Short mmCIF file of C-alpha atoms and ligand atoms in Angstrom, two decimals:
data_model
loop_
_atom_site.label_atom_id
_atom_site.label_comp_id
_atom_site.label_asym_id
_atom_site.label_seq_id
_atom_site.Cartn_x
_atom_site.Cartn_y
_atom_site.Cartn_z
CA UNK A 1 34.13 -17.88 9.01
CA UNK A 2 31.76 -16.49 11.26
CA UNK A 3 31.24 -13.01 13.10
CA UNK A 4 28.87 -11.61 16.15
CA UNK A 5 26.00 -9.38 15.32
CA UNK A 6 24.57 -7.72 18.21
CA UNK A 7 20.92 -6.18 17.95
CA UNK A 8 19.83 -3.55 20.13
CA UNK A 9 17.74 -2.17 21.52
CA UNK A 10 17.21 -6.26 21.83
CA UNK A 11 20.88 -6.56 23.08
CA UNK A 12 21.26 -10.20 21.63
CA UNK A 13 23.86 -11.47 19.91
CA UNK A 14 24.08 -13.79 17.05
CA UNK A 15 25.65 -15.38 14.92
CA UNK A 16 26.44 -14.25 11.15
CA UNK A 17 28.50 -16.33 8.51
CA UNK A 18 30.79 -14.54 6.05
CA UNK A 19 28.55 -13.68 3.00
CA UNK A 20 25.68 -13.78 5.12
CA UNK A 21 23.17 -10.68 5.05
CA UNK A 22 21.96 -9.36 8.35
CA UNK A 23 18.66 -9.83 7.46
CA UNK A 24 19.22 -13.64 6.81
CA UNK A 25 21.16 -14.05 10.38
CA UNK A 26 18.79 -12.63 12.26
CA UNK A 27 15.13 -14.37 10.70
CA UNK A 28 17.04 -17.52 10.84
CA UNK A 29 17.70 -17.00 14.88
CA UNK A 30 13.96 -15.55 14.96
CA UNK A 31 14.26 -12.31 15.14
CA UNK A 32 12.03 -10.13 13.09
CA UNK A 33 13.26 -6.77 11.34
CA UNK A 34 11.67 -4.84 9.28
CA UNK A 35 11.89 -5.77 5.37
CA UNK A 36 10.02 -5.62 2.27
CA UNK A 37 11.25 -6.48 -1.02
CA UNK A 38 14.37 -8.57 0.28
CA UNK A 39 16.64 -7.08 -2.84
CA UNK A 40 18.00 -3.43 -1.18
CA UNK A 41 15.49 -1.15 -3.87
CA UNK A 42 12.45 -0.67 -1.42
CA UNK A 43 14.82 0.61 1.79
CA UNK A 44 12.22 -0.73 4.31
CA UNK A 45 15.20 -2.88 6.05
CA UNK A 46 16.79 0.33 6.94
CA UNK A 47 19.15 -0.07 9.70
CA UNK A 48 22.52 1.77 11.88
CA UNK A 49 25.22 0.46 11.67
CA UNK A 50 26.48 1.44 15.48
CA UNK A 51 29.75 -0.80 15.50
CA UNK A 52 31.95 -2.71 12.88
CA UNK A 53 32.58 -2.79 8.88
CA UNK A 54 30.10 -4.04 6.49
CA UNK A 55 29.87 -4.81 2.87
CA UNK A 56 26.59 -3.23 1.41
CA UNK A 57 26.65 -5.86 -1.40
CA UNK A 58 24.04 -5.13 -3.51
CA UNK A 59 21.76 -2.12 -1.97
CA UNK A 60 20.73 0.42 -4.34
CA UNK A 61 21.94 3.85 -4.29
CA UNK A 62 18.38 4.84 -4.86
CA UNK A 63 17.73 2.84 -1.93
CA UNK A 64 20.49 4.07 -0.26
CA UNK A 65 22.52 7.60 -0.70
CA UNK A 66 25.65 8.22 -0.28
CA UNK A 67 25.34 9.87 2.31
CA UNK A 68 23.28 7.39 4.09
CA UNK A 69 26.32 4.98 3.56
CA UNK A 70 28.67 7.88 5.55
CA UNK A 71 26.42 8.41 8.54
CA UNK A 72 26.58 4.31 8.90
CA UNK A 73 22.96 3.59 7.59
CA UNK A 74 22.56 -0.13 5.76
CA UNK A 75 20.34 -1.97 3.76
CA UNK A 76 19.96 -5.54 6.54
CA UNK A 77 18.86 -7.53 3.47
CA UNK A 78 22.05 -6.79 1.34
CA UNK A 79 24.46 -5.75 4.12
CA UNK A 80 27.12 -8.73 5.00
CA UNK A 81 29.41 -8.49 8.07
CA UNK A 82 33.34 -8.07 7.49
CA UNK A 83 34.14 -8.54 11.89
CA UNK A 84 31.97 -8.32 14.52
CA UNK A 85 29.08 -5.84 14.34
CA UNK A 86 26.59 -4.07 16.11
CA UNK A 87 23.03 -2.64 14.30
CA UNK A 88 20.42 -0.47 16.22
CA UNK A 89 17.02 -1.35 14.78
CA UNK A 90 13.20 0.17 15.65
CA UNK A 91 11.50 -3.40 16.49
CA UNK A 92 8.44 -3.84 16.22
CA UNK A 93 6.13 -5.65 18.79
CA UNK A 94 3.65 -7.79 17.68
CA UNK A 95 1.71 -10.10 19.76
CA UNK A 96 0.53 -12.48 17.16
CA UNK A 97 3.88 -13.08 15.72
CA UNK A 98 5.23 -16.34 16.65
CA UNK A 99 8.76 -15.27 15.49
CA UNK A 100 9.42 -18.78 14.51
CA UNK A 101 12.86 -19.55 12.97
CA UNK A 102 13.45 -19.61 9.07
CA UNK A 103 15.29 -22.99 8.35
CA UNK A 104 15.60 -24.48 4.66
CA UNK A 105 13.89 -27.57 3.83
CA UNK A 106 14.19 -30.51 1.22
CA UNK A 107 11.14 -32.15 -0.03
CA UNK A 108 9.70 -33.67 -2.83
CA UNK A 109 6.76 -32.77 -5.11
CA UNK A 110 3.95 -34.41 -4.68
CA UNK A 111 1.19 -33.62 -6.98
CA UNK A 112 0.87 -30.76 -9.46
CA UNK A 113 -2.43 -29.80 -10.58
CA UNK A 114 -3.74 -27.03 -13.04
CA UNK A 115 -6.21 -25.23 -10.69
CA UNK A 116 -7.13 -22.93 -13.70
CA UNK A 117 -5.21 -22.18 -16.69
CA UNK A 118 -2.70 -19.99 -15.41
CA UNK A 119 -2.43 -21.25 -12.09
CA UNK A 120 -1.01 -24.82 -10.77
CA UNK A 121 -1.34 -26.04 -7.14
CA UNK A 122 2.04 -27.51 -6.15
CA UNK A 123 2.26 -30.14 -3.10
CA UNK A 124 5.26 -30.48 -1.74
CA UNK A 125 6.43 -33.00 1.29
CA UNK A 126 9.20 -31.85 3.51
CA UNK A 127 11.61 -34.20 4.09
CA UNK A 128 11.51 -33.69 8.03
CA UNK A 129 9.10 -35.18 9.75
CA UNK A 130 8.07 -32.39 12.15
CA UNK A 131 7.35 -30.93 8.76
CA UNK A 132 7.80 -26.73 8.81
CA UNK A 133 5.59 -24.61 11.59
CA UNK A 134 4.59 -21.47 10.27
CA UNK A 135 1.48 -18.84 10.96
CA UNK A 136 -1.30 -19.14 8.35
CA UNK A 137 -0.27 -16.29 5.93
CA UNK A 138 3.40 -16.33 5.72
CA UNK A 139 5.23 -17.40 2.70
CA UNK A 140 7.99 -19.56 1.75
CA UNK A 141 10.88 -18.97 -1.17
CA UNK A 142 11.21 -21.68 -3.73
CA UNK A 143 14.97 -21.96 -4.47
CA UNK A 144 15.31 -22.44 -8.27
CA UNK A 145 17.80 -24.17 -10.52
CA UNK A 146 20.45 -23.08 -12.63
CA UNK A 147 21.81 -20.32 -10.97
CA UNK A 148 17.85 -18.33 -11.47
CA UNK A 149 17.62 -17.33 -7.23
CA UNK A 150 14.74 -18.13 -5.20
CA UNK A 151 11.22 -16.62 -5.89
CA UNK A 152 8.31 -16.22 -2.97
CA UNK A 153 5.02 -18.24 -2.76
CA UNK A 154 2.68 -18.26 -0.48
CA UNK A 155 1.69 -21.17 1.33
CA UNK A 156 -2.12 -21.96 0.53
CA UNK A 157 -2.40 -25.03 2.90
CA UNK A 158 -3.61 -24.20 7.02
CA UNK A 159 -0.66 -24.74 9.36
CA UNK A 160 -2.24 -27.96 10.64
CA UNK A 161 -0.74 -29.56 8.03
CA UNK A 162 2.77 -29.53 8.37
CA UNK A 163 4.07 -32.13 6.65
CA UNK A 164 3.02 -31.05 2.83
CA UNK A 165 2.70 -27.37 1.91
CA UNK A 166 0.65 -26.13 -0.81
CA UNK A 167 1.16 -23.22 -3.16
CA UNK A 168 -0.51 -21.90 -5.96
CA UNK A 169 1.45 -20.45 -8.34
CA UNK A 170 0.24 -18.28 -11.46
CA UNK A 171 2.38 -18.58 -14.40
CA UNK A 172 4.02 -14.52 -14.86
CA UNK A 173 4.69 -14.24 -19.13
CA UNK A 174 7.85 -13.95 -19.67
CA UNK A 175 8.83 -14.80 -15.94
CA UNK A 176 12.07 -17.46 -15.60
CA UNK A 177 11.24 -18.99 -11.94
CA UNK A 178 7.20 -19.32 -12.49
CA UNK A 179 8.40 -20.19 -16.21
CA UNK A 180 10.14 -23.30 -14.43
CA UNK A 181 7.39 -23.95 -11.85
CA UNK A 182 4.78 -24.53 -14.54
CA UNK A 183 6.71 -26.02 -17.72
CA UNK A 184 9.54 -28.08 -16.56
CA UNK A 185 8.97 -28.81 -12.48
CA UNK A 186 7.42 -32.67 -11.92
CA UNK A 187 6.04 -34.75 -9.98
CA UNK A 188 8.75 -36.75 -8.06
CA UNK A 189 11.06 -33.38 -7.92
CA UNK A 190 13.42 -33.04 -4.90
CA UNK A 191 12.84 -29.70 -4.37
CA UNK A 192 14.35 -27.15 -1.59
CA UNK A 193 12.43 -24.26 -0.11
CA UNK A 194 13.29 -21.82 2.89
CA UNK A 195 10.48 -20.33 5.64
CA UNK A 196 8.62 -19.12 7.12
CA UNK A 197 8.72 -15.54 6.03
CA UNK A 198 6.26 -12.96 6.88
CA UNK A 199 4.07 -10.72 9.02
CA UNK A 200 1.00 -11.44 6.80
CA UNK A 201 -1.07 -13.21 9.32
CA UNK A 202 -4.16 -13.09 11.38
CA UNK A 203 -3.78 -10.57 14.22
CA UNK A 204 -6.29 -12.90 16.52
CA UNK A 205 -5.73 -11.04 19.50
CA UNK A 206 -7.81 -8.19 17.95
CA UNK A 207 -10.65 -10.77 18.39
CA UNK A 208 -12.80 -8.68 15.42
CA UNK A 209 -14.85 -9.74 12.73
CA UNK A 210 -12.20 -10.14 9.50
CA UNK A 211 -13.09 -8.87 5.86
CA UNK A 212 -10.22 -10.67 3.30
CA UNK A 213 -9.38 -9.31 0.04
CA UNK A 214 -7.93 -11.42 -2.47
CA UNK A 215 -6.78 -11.21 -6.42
CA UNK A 216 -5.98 -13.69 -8.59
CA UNK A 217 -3.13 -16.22 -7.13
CA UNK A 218 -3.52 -13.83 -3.98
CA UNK A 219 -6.20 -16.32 -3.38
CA UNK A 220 -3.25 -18.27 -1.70
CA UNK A 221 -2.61 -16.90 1.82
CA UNK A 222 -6.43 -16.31 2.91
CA UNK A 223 -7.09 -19.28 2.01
CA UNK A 224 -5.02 -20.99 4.70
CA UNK A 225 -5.79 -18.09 7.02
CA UNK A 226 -9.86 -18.86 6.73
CA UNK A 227 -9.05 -22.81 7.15
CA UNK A 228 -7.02 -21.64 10.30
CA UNK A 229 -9.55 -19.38 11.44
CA UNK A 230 -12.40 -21.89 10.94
CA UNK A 231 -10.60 -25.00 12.55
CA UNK A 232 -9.92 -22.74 15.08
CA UNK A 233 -13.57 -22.01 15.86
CA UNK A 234 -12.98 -18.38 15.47
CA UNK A 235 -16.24 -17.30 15.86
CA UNK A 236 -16.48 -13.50 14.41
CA UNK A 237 -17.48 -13.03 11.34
CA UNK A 238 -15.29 -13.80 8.52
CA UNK A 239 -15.82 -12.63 4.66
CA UNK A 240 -13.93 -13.32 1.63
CA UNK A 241 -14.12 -11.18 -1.47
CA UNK A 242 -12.27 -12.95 -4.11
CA UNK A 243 -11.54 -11.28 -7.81
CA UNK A 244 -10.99 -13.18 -10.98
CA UNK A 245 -11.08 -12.46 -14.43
CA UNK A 246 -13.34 -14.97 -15.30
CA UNK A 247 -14.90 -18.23 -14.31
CA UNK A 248 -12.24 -20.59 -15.81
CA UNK A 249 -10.06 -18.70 -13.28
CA UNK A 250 -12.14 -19.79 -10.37
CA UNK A 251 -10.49 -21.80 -8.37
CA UNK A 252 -11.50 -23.16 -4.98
CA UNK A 253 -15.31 -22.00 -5.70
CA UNK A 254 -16.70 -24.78 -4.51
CA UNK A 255 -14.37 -25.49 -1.34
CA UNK A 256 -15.85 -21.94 -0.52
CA UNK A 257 -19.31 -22.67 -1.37
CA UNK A 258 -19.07 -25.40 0.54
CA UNK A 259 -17.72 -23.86 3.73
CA UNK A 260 -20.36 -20.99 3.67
CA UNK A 261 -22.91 -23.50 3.71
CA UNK A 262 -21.17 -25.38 6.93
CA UNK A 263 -20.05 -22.38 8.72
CA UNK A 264 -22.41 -19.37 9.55
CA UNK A 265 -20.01 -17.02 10.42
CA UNK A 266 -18.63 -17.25 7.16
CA UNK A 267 -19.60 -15.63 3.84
CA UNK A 268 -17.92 -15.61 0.47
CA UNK A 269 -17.99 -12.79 -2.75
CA UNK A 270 -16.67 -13.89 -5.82
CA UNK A 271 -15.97 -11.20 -8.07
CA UNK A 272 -15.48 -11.95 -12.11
CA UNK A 273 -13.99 -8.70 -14.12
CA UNK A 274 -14.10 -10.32 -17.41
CA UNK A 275 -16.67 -12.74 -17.52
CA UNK A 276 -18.25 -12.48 -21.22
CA UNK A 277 -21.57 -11.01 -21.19
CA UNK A 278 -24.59 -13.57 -21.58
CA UNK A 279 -22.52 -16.42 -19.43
CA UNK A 280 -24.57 -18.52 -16.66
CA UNK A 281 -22.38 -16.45 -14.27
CA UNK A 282 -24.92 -14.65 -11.64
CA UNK A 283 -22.32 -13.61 -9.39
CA UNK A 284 -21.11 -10.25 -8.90
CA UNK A 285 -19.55 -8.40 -12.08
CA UNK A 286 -16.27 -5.88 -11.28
CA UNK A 287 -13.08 -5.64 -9.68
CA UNK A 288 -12.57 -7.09 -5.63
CA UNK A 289 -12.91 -3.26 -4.19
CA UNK A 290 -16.30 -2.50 -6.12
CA UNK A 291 -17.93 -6.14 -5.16
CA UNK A 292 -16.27 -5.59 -1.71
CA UNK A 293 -17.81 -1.81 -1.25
CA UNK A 294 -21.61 -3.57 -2.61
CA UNK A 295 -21.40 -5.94 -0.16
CA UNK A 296 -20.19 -4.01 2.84
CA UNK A 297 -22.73 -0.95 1.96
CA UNK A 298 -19.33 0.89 2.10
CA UNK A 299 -18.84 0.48 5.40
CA UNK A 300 -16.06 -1.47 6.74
CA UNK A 301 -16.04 -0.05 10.10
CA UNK A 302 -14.82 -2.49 13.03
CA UNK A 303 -13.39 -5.18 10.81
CA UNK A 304 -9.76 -5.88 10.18
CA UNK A 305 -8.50 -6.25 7.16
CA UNK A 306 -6.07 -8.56 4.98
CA UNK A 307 -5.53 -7.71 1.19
CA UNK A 308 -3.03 -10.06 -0.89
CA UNK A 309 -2.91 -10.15 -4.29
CA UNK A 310 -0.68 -7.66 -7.12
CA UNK A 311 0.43 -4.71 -6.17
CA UNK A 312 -2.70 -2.50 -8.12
CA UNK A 313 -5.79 -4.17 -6.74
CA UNK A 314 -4.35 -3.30 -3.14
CA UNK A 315 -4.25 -0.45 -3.94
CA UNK A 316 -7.51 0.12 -4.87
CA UNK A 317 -9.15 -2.00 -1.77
CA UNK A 318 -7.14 0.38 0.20
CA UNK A 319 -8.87 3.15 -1.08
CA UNK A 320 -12.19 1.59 -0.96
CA UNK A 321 -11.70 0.64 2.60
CA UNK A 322 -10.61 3.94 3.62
CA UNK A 323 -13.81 5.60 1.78
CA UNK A 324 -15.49 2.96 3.62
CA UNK A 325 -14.25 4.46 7.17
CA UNK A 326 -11.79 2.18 8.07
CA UNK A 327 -8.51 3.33 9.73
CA UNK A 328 -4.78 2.35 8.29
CA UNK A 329 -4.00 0.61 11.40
CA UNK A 330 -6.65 -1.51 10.24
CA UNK A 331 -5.67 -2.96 7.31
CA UNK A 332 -2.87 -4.99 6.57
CA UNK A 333 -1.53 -6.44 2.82
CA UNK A 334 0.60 -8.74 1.22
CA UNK A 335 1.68 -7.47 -2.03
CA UNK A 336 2.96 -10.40 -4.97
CA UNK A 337 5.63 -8.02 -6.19
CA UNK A 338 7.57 -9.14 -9.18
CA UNK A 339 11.02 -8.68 -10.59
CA UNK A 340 9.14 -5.88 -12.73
CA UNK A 341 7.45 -4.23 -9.70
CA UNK A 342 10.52 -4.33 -7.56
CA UNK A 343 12.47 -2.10 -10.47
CA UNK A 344 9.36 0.27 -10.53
CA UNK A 345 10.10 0.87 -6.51
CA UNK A 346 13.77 1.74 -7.36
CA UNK A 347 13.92 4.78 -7.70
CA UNK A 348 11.73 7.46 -5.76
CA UNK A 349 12.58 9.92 -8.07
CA UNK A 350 10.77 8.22 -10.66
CA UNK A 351 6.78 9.05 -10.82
CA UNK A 352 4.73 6.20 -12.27
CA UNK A 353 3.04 7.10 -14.83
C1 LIG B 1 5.52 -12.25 -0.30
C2 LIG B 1 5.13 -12.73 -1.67
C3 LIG B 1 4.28 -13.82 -1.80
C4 LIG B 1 3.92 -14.27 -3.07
N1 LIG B 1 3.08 -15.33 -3.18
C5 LIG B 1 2.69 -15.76 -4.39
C6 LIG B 1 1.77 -16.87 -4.52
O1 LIG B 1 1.33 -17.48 -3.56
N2 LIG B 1 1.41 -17.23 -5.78
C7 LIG B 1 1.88 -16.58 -6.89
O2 LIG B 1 1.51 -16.96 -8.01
N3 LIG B 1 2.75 -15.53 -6.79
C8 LIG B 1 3.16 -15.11 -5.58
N4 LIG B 1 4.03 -14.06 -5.48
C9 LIG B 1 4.55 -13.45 -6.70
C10 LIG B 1 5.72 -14.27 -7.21
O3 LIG B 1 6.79 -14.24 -6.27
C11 LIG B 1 6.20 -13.69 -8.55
O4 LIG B 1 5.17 -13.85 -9.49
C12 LIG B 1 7.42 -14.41 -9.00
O5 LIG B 1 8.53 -14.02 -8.21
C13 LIG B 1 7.72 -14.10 -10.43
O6 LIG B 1 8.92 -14.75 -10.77
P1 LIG B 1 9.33 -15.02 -12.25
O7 LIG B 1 10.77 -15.43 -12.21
O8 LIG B 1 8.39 -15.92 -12.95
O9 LIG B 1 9.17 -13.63 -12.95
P2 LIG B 1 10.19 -12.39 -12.85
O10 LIG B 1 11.55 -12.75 -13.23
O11 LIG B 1 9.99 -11.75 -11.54
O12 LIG B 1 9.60 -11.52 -13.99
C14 LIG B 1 8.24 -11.04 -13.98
C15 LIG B 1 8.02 -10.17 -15.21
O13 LIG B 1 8.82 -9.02 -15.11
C16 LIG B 1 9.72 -8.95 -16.20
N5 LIG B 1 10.99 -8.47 -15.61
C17 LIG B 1 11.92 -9.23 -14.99
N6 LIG B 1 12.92 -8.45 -14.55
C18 LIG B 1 12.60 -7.17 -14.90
C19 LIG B 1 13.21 -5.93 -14.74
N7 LIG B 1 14.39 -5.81 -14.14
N8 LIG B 1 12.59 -4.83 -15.23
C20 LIG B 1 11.41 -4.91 -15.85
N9 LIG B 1 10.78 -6.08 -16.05
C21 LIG B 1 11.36 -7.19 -15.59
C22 LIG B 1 9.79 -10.35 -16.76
O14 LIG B 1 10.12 -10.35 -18.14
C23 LIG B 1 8.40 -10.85 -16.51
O15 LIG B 1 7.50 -10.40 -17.51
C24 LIG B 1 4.41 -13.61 -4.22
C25 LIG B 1 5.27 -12.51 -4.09
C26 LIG B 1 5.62 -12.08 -2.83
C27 LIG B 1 6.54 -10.90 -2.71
#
């Protein structure tokens, strides 16, 4: 059974199935809104309900008040049609976005290899031979087995590659779907994925010299932004501070090496937090925000900015950048939230502590 969904200020209408969020209906058709954590606790997806019933399925009331619910406000990501409906949203205009369509693909696994000990790269060819377009940056969710959801991965290969997408995945302790990816997914694996999701991409327009910020796994969407950039011929300059704990965890050192040496416009900081004293390491020693702020003299003015990586070193690059004089507007971040972070955003009431 399917319903109409009419967006405004947009004033298109779309399809949406029975069960079907709003959010899902309308990135499937193209159409951006708003959204964060994609499980109603973060209440970024806020939207009015103008016309028609809906279900709020499973928004939370910290999310969501009461009262919120009475004066016709929903959660698009857990919100499902029950007749025809009409939501008024604040779009956003972007002119780097592409707005392509999210479509689910089949595919099989390709090659699995252990990039570092707690991280595997994962190849995976789509079944469909146009293979999946997407903007360097955006991300893909890996549906799971046994009834265990989808979780989201970045895709670490550049867009030029189509056919077989990348990701590197870090193992999370105690964490089912990453659990899965790293102890019982093959080689050989059908394997079905849905994309592209995500405003984490290069705003080229800009046309200014980029500074990336990257943690751990968060290594994953810069990377295939800097191959983009440099097939491209972008020719600003373009720096990459990457943080690990230690050089086991290096992965993709030499790649970067490598395309420093090749390409002018492009230098790369690795950063090692825990590298044992008295190692050959003769890098940079600290956190991603302390290596970045050496190199940059603390001055970041008249770059742009793209942090990815867990939730706490963005937050301290953020804070580095903005001691380092560059504006909000300036900076944009892709955040690896976890099951675990996504509860600690539940509730505003709560303080972290
Ligand atoms: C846009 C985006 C892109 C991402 N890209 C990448 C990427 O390229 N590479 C990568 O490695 N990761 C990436 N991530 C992070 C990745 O999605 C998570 O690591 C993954 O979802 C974890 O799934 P899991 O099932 O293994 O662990 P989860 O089930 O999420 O559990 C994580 C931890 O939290 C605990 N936990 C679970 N539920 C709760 C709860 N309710 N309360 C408290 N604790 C709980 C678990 O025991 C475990 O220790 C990305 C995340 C986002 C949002």
């Amino acid at each position: 059974m399917s319903y109409e969904l009419t967006i405004q200020p947009l004033g298109q209408t779309i399809d949406i199935e029975e069960g079907q969020t709003i959010l899902d209906a309308a990135l499937r058709m193209g159409i951006y809104l708003p959204h964060a954590c994609g499980h109603g606790l973060c209440a970024t997806c806020k939207v009015q309900i103008s016309d028609g019933e809906i279900d709020h399925g499973r928004a939370s009331s910290f999310a969501l008040m009461d009262y919120e619910r009475e004066e016709g406000l929903a959660l698009a990501c857990c919100a499902m049609a029950e007749g025809d409906i009409e939501i008024e949203v604040e779009m956003e205009e972007d002119e780097d976005a592409l707005n392509l369509p999210v479509r689910d693909y089949t595919g099989q696994v390709t090659r699995i290899v252990e990039l570092t000990p707690t991280i595997k790269g994962i190849w995976i060819k789509l079944d469909d031979t146009q293979g999946m377009q997407f903007q360097a940056g955006q991300y893909i969710n890996l549906q799971l087995p046994d009834d265990m959801g989808s979780r989201a991965f970045s895709i670490a290969s550049p867009p030029s590659v189509s056919g077989e997408i990348e990701l590197n995945i870090r193992i999370v302790p105690g964490g089912q779907g990453t659990g899965y990816v790293h102890e019982r997914l093959k080689e050989g694996d059908g394997i079905t994925v849905s994309g592209p999701y995500g405003r984490f991409f290069v705003k080229k327009s800009a046309d200014m010299p980029v500074v990336f910020m990257a943690g751990g796994s968060g290594l994953s969407s810069p990377r295939s932004m800097i191959l983009d950039l440099l097939e491209d011929g972008f020719d600003k300059p373009i720096a990459l501070v990457y943080g690990q704990r230690n050089c086991d965890e290096l992965y993709y050192h030499d790649e970067f090496l490598a395309l420093a040496e090749k390409h002018a416009n492009f230098t790369y900081v690795p950063a090692l937090s825990h590298e044992p004293e008295g190692s050959d390491w003769q890098g940079f020693r600290g956190f991603v925000h302390d290596a970045a702020k050496m190199h940059f003299d603390n001055d970041f003015r008249g770059h742009k900015a793209y942090l990815c990586g867990p939730p706490l070193m963005i937050d301290s690059c953020i804070a580095t950048l903005m001691q380092g004089r560059l504006f909000e507007r300036d900076i944009y971040t892709e955040k690896f939230i976890s099951a675990a972070d996504a509860q600690q955003v539940r509730s505003p009431l709560f303080k972290a502590i």
